PDB file of C-alpha atoms in Angstrom:
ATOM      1  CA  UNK P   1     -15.839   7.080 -19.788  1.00  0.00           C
ATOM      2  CA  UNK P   2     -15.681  10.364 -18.036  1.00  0.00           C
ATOM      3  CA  UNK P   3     -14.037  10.465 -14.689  1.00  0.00           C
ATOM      4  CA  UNK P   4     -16.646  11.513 -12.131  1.00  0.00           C
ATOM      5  CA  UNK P   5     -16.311  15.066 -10.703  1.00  0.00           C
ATOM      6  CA  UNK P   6     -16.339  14.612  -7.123  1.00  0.00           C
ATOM      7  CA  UNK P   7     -13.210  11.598  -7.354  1.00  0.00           C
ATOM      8  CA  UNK P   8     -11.115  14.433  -8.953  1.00  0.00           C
ATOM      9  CA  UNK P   9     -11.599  16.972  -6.581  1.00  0.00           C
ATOM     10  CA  UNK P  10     -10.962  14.331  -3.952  1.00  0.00           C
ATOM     11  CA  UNK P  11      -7.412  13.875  -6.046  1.00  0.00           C
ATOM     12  CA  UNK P  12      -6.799  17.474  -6.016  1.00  0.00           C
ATOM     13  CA  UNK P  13      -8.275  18.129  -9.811  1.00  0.00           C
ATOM     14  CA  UNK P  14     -10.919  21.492  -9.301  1.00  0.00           C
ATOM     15  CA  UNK P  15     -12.164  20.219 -12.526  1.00  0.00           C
ATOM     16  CA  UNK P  16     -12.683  17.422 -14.298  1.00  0.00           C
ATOM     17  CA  UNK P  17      -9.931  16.298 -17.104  1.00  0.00           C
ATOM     18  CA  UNK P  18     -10.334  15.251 -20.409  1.00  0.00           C
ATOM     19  CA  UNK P  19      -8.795  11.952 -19.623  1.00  0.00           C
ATOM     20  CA  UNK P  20      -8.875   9.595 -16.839  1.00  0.00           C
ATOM     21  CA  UNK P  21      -5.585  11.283 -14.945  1.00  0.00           C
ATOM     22  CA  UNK P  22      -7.640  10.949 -11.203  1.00  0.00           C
ATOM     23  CA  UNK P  23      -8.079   6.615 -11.297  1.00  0.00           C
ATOM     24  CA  UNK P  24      -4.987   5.371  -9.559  1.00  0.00           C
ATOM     25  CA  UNK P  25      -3.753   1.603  -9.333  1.00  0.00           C
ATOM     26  CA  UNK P  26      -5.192  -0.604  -6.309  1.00  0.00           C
ATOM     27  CA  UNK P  27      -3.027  -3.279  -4.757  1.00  0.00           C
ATOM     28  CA  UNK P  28      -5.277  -5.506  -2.362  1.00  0.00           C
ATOM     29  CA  UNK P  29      -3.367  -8.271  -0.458  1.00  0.00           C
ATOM     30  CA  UNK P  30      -3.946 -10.732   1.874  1.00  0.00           C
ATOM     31  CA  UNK P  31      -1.283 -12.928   3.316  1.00  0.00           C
ATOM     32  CA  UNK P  32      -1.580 -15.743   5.757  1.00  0.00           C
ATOM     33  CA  UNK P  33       1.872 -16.278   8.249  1.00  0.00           C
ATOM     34  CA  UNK P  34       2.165 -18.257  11.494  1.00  0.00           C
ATOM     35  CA  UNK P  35       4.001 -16.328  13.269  1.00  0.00           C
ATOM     36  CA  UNK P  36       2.663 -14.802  16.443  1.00  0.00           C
ATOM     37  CA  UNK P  37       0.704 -11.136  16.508  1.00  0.00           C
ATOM     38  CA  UNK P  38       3.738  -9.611  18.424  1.00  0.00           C
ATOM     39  CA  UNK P  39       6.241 -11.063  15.768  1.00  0.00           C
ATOM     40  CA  UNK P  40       3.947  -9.769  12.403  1.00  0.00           C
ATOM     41  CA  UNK P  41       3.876  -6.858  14.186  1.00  0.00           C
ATOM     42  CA  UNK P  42       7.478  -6.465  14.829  1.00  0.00           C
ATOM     43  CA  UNK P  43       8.288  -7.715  10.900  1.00  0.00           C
ATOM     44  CA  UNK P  44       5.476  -5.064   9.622  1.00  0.00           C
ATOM     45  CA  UNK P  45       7.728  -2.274  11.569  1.00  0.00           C
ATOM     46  CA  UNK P  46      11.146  -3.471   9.990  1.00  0.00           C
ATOM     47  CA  UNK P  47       9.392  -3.464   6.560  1.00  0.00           C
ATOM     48  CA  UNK P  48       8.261   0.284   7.369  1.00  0.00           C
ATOM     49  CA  UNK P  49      11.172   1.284   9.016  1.00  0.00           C
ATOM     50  CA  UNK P  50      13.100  -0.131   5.254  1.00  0.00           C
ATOM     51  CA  UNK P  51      10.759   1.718   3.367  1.00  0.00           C
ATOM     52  CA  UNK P  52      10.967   4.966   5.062  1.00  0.00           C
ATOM     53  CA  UNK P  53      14.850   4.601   5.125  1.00  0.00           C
ATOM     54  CA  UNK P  54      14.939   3.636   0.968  1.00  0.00           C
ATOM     55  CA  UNK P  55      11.819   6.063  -0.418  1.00  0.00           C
ATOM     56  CA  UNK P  56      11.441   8.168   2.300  1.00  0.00           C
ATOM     57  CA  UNK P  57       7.342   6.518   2.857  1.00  0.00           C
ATOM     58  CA  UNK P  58       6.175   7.911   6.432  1.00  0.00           C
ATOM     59  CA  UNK P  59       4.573   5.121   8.369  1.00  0.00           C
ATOM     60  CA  UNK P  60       2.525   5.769  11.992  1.00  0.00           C
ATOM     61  CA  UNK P  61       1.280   3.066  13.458  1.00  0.00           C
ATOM     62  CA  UNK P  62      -2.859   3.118  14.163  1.00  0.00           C
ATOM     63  CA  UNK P  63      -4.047  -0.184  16.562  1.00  0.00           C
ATOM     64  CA  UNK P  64      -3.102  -2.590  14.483  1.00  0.00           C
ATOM     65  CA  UNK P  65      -2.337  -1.338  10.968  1.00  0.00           C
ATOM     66  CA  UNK P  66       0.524   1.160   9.973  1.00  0.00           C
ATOM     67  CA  UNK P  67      -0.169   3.932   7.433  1.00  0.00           C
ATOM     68  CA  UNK P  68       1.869   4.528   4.932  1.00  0.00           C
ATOM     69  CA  UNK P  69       2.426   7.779   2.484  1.00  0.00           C
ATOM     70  CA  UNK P  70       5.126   8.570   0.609  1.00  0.00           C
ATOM     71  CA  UNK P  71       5.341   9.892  -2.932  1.00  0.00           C
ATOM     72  CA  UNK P  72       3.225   8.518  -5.087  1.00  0.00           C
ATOM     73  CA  UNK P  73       1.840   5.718  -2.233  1.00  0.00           C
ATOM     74  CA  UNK P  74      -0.846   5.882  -0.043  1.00  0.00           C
ATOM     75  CA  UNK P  75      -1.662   2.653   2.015  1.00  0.00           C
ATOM     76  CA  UNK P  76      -1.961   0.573   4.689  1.00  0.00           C
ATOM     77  CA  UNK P  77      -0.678  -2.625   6.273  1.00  0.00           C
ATOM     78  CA  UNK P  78      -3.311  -4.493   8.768  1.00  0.00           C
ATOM     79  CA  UNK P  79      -2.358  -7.297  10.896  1.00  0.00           C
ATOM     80  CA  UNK P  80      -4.787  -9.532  11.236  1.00  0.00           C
ATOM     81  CA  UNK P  81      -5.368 -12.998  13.139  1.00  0.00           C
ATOM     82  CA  UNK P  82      -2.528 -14.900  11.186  1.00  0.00           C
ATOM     83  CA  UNK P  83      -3.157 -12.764   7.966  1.00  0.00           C
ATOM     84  CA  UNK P  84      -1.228  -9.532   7.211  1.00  0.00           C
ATOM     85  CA  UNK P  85      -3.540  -7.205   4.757  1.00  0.00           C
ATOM     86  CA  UNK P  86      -1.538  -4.786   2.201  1.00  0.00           C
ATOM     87  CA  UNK P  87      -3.560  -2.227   0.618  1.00  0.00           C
ATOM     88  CA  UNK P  88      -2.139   0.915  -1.339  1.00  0.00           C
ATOM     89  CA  UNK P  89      -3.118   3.600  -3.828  1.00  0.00           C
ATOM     90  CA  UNK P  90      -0.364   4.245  -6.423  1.00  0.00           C
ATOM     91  CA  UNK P  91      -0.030   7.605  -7.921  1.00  0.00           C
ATOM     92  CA  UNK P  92       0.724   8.259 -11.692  1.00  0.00           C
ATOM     93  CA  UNK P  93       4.166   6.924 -12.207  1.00  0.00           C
ATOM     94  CA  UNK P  94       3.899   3.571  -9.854  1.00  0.00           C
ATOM     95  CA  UNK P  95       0.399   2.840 -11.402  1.00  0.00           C
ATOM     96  CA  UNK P  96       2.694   1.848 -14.470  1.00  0.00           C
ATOM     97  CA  UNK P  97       5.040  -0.594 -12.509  1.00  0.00           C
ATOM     98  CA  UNK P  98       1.912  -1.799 -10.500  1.00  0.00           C
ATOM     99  CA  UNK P  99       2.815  -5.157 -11.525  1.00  0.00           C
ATOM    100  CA  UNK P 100       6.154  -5.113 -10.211  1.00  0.00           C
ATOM    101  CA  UNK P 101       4.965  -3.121  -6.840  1.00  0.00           C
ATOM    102  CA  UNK P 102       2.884  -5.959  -6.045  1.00  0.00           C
ATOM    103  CA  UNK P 103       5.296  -8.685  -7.217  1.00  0.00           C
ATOM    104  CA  UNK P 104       7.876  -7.395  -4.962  1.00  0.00           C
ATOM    105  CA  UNK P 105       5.490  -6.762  -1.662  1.00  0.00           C
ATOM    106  CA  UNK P 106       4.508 -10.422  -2.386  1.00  0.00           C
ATOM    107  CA  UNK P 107       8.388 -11.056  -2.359  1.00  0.00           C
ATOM    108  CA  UNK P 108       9.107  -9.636   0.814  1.00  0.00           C
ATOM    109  CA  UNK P 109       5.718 -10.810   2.674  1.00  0.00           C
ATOM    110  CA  UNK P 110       6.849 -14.799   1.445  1.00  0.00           C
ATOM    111  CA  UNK P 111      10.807 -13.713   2.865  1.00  0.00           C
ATOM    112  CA  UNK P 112       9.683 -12.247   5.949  1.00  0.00           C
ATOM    113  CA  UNK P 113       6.275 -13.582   6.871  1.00  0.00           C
ATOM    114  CA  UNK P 114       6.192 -17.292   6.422  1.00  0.00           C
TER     115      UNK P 114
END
């Protein structure tokens, strides 16, 4: 199945490839704590802050969700009434260790977030 025209330029592609190099991996999470909306949102800024410090992912802060971008990640963590939403684009390389990308944000949301 060809990969439609307009998400490759959107990637960066002028063209479209023989082979389905523009579909990235999709995490989608959604994680309930009880902690207070100041606390998540305190936690959600220590994860960033680790993140940016180990992989060098950028995070700026937008109401109540923080961007994040860093190579090979584009995504977003939303607080939400007692729910924290993850949501990321992986690039190439991370698309094959989704698995253990998402196993790993569950890891430290269950740590951090109870």
């Amino acid at each position: 199945m060809p990969v439609p025209l307009a998400l490759c330029r959107h990637r960066g592609y002028p063209f479209r490839p023989p082979f389905p190099t523009c579909a990235m991996a999709r995490i989608d999470i959604l994680h309930p704590h009880t902690r207070s909306a100041d606390e998540a949102r305190a936690i959600v800024d220590g994860i960033a802050a680790q993140l940016r410090d180990r992989y060098g992912v950028s995070g700026a802060w937008q109401g109540d969700s923080v961007q994040l971008s860093g190579p090979g990640l584009q995504g977003q963590v939303e607080l939400l009434p007692r729910q924290v939403r993850v949501t990321a684009e992986l690039g190439f390389l991370l698309s094959a260790l989704r698995g253990q990308v998402e196993a790993e944000i569950r890891r430290v949301l269950d740590e951090r977030l109870d």
